[in-house]
Amino acid sequence: TAPLSRSTILLQTAGRNQLQTNGSGALVQASQYLRHVSTTEGLRSFWKGNGVSILQKMATTGSNYFVYERLKEALRFCWSSSDDVGFKARLLCGTLAGAINVTVAYPLDLIRTNIASSHEAAARGSEWAGIVETASLLYKAHGLSGFARGLPATQLCQGVNIGLHFGIYETLNTNPYYRSAFERAMPRSWRTVDDDGRPRTSFAYSMVCGQCAGLVASTLVQPLDLVRRRQQLLGSGEGRVSFWRVASDLVRIGGVKELYRGLAPELCKVCLFPASGLNFYVYELVRQEVFGDRSGRQ
């Protein structure tokens, strides 16, 4: 999914002059811009920043689930009932878990954005800027405070994103009506299976719930994601102004649709490559097989 991820970042951080193409529609402008990047930098350039992205995911993905589960237990007073967490509590716990974990690994996220958004073919003549060099440039330009550029917007964006993922996924996954409707619509081999009479989430149903969560979350947080990416850029004046100022300036220049730049490749990533569904399936497998929780509620 690295090419789609970089495509999203490129479209989010591009200047208006880079997307203006004879008054064409937004999708045509985006495709022409990405084609230009491919021509000038090569197809391999769409993997720029993928290494640091992998490091960031290694640092945060597992801990998101761990912190989320611990917060659910700590905030039992927020549950809908004694045996049902409820959507609101899941959303709250997921949002807090996402905000906490993204803060810990934030320098990696910041460096990744600057590497992926760079248009220069070379930092030292023939190679792209790496993690160390980009970190050095950030420090020289802004000092230690440079590594916090866009942090509040990122905490809000990633917190809400993770919260929606957990809230939507678990609510769909544990709802007997939706589960029953899925079983009636799918072939028998796709249905949820029982193990000694206890419900267990099947691969297919877990994937469906995860994909629904990913589509809704990605669409809703896209404006937040765009603003935080623009604040993260090295040398960008938007890193020194408020979130609302950046958002209002974008709307004033290009309308509300300006806040959804880069949404198309992001949704393609969610739909064509089921990362969300796979993550949640592994999460379910570990929760059910390792920790013995088959209720889907806790």
XYZ file of C-alpha atoms in Angstrom:
298
model
C 0.000 0.000 0.000
C 3.046 2.303 0.056
C 2.347 3.864 -3.394
C -1.207 4.751 -2.370
C -0.009 6.150 0.960
C 2.541 8.383 -0.732
C -0.029 9.450 -3.323
C -2.287 10.600 -0.494
C 0.512 12.604 1.144
C 1.593 14.168 -2.165
C -1.936 15.359 -2.927
C -2.438 16.637 0.611
C 0.763 18.674 0.647
C 0.868 19.901 -2.965
C 0.475 23.603 -3.663
C -2.536 24.856 -5.579
C -0.341 25.716 -8.585
C 0.766 22.078 -8.809
C -2.813 20.851 -9.132
C -4.142 23.461 -11.552
C -4.486 21.837 -14.974
C -6.618 23.705 -17.505
C -9.616 23.857 -15.208
C -9.972 20.080 -15.123
C -11.862 18.268 -12.384
C -10.215 17.396 -9.088
C -9.698 13.721 -9.939
C -8.204 14.572 -13.344
C -5.867 17.094 -11.737
C -4.805 14.551 -9.128
C -4.120 11.818 -11.686
C -2.154 14.201 -13.917
C -0.104 15.403 -10.963
C 0.719 11.856 -9.856
C 1.590 10.925 -13.433
C 3.983 13.882 -13.500
C 5.621 12.661 -10.270
C 5.972 9.181 -11.759
C 7.565 10.577 -14.919
C 10.022 12.888 -13.182
C 10.967 10.704 -10.202
C 10.203 7.188 -11.434
C 7.775 4.580 -10.124
C 10.192 3.625 -7.370
C 9.654 7.057 -5.839
C 6.183 6.005 -4.647
C 7.929 3.938 -1.981
C 9.666 7.017 -0.522
C 9.191 7.079 3.225
C 8.012 3.476 3.399
C 10.914 2.390 5.615
C 10.159 4.896 8.345
C 6.433 4.134 7.955
C 7.159 0.486 8.768
C 9.155 1.515 11.832
C 6.294 3.723 12.993
C 3.723 0.950 12.583
C 5.971 -1.491 14.435
C 6.126 0.985 17.311
C 2.392 1.766 17.519
C 0.135 -0.915 16.027
C 0.481 -3.546 18.755
C 0.518 -1.002 21.547
C -2.753 0.509 20.255
C -4.547 -2.754 21.013
C -2.806 -3.175 24.376
C -3.579 0.346 25.607
C -7.130 0.103 24.265
C -7.841 -3.090 26.204
C -6.346 -1.661 29.390
C -8.385 1.539 29.049
C -11.584 -0.449 28.557
C -11.046 -2.129 31.896
C -10.069 1.123 33.618
C -13.116 2.994 32.292
C -15.792 0.401 33.042
C -17.969 3.169 34.480
C -18.389 4.442 30.904
C -19.813 1.135 29.635
C -23.388 0.979 28.354
C -24.110 -1.832 30.814
C -22.253 -4.237 33.057
C -21.686 -6.687 30.211
C -21.633 -4.424 27.144
C -18.934 -1.827 26.474
C -21.028 0.176 24.016
C -19.976 2.347 21.092
C -19.296 5.504 23.096
C -16.910 3.802 25.529
C -15.112 2.043 22.669
C -14.772 5.328 20.804
C -13.409 7.063 23.914
C -10.908 4.307 24.758
C -9.754 3.980 21.159
C -9.300 7.741 20.816
C -7.218 7.942 23.991
C -5.138 4.915 22.955
C -4.479 6.384 19.510
C -3.520 9.806 20.874
C -1.149 8.293 23.450
C 0.631 5.993 21.014
C 1.014 8.510 18.203
C 2.650 10.921 20.672
C 5.289 8.347 21.596
C 6.249 7.664 17.968
C 5.520 11.152 16.627
C 9.034 12.022 15.367
C 8.850 9.014 13.024
C 5.500 10.201 11.654
C 6.873 13.703 11.131
C 9.978 12.430 9.338
C 7.891 10.113 7.150
C 5.680 13.000 5.995
C 8.677 15.116 5.024
C 10.390 12.287 3.142
C 7.217 11.239 1.294
C 6.201 14.783 0.371
C 9.599 15.829 -0.988
C 9.769 16.310 -4.750
C 13.507 16.460 -5.077
C 14.991 13.470 -6.849
C 18.048 13.620 -4.648
C 19.203 14.907 -1.307
C 22.878 14.177 -1.939
C 22.939 13.962 -5.696
C 21.560 10.516 -6.475
C 19.670 9.317 -3.400
C 16.654 10.539 -1.484
C 17.007 11.998 1.978
C 16.945 9.283 4.624
C 15.670 9.235 8.187
C 18.818 10.638 9.788
C 19.288 13.359 7.194
C 15.664 14.468 7.374
C 15.810 14.549 11.173
C 18.968 16.637 10.941
C 17.291 19.106 8.568
C 14.318 19.440 10.912
C 16.583 20.080 13.894
C 18.686 22.671 12.044
C 15.602 24.524 10.814
C 13.443 24.459 13.944
C 15.405 22.967 16.835
C 13.833 20.365 19.105
C 10.486 22.135 18.818
C 10.499 21.184 15.145
C 9.758 17.606 16.110
C 6.435 18.719 17.603
C 5.174 20.508 14.475
C 1.573 19.481 13.939
C 1.445 17.315 17.066
C -1.910 18.576 18.455
C -3.608 18.083 15.078
C -2.046 14.632 14.780
C -3.188 13.610 18.255
C -6.728 14.667 17.364
C -6.648 13.057 13.909
C -5.047 9.756 14.816
C -6.919 9.541 18.097
C -10.301 9.925 16.405
C -9.186 7.604 13.590
C -8.230 4.774 15.957
C -11.284 5.445 18.120
C -13.629 5.136 15.143
C -11.870 1.963 13.999
C -12.322 0.279 17.366
C -15.785 1.682 18.012
C -17.259 0.752 14.642
C -15.492 -2.603 14.360
C -16.428 -3.965 17.777
C -19.962 -2.584 17.646
C -20.599 -4.288 14.296
C -18.757 -7.423 15.358
C -20.744 -7.970 18.544
C -24.177 -6.954 17.237
C -26.297 -10.123 16.912
C -28.570 -8.574 14.279
C -25.718 -7.689 11.917
C -24.036 -11.031 12.543
C -27.243 -12.894 11.746
C -27.829 -10.860 8.583
C -24.287 -11.617 7.434
C -24.725 -15.340 8.033
C -27.949 -15.395 6.019
C -26.385 -13.513 3.104
C -23.097 -15.424 2.884
C -22.337 -19.041 1.906
C -22.227 -21.497 4.798
C -18.428 -21.728 4.565
C -18.198 -17.976 5.238
C -20.353 -18.002 8.328
C -19.174 -17.476 11.858
C -18.332 -20.759 13.517
C -18.950 -22.129 16.974
C -16.394 -23.669 19.263
C -18.039 -25.632 22.080
C -21.139 -23.512 21.735
C -19.322 -20.188 22.084
C -19.434 -17.595 19.295
C -16.268 -16.951 17.385
C -15.655 -14.328 14.703
C -14.935 -15.813 11.288
C -12.283 -14.460 8.966
C -14.900 -13.191 6.495
C -17.031 -11.373 9.072
C -13.994 -9.844 10.741
C -12.813 -8.562 7.345
C -16.208 -7.024 6.557
C -16.416 -5.251 9.915
C -12.825 -4.044 9.612
C -13.351 -2.703 6.092
C -16.507 -0.837 7.126
C -14.635 0.702 10.047
C -11.738 1.713 7.787
C -13.970 3.331 5.152
C -15.956 5.395 7.644
C -12.931 6.414 9.738
C -10.775 7.384 6.735
C -13.561 9.515 5.240
C -14.398 11.341 8.468
C -10.821 12.155 9.509
C -9.546 13.139 6.049
C -9.785 16.922 6.729
C -7.879 16.449 10.007
C -5.260 14.346 8.253
C -4.751 16.921 5.510
C -4.261 19.804 7.949
C -1.822 17.904 10.156
C 0.270 16.832 7.144
C 0.578 20.427 5.984
C 1.607 21.544 9.459
C 4.327 18.886 9.562
C 6.183 20.070 6.451
C 9.710 21.382 6.872
C 9.769 25.086 6.026
C 5.985 25.390 5.892
C 4.526 28.484 7.520
C 1.411 26.473 8.323
C 3.342 24.684 11.063
C 3.356 27.911 13.082
C -0.367 28.706 12.915
C -3.397 27.052 14.468
C -5.247 24.068 13.091
C -8.366 26.147 12.484
C -6.402 28.834 10.636
C -4.938 26.285 8.229
C -8.342 24.669 7.654
C -10.135 27.998 7.102
C -7.468 29.185 4.653
C -7.844 25.987 2.632
C -11.631 26.342 2.546
C -11.366 29.999 1.552
C -9.057 29.176 -1.348
C -10.692 26.047 -2.736
C -13.944 25.409 -0.885
C -14.807 22.522 1.427
C -13.658 19.992 -1.182
C -10.107 21.257 -0.627
C -10.136 19.497 2.743
C -10.656 16.135 1.017
C -7.590 16.197 -1.194
C -6.017 12.749 -1.307
C -9.179 10.934 -0.211
C -9.424 8.836 -3.392
C -6.095 6.961 -2.997
C -6.745 6.605 0.728
C -10.096 4.914 0.116
C -8.532 2.750 -2.589
C -5.973 1.627 -0.033
C -8.699 0.731 2.448
C -10.892 -1.064 -0.113
C -8.337 -2.851 -2.301
C -5.861 -3.834 0.402
C -7.740 -5.069 3.490
C -5.198 -3.927 6.075
C -7.892 -2.866 8.556
C -9.738 -6.149 8.283
C -6.555 -8.206 8.583
C -5.387 -6.248 11.618
C -8.674 -6.806 13.375
C -8.795 -10.486 12.426
C -5.391 -11.047 14.047
C -6.581 -8.989 17.016
C -9.687 -11.191 17.319
C -7.634 -14.359 16.952
C -5.241 -13.357 19.725
C -8.031 -12.145 21.969
C -10.077 -15.303 21.537
C -7.401 -17.997 21.317
C -4.717 -16.566 23.601
C -6.763 -14.655 26.168
C -9.873 -16.844 25.917
C -12.336 -13.976 25.402
C -14.983 -15.190 22.958
C -17.739 -12.838 24.000
C -16.481 -10.028 21.752
C -17.626 -7.572 24.406
C -14.499 -7.065 26.437
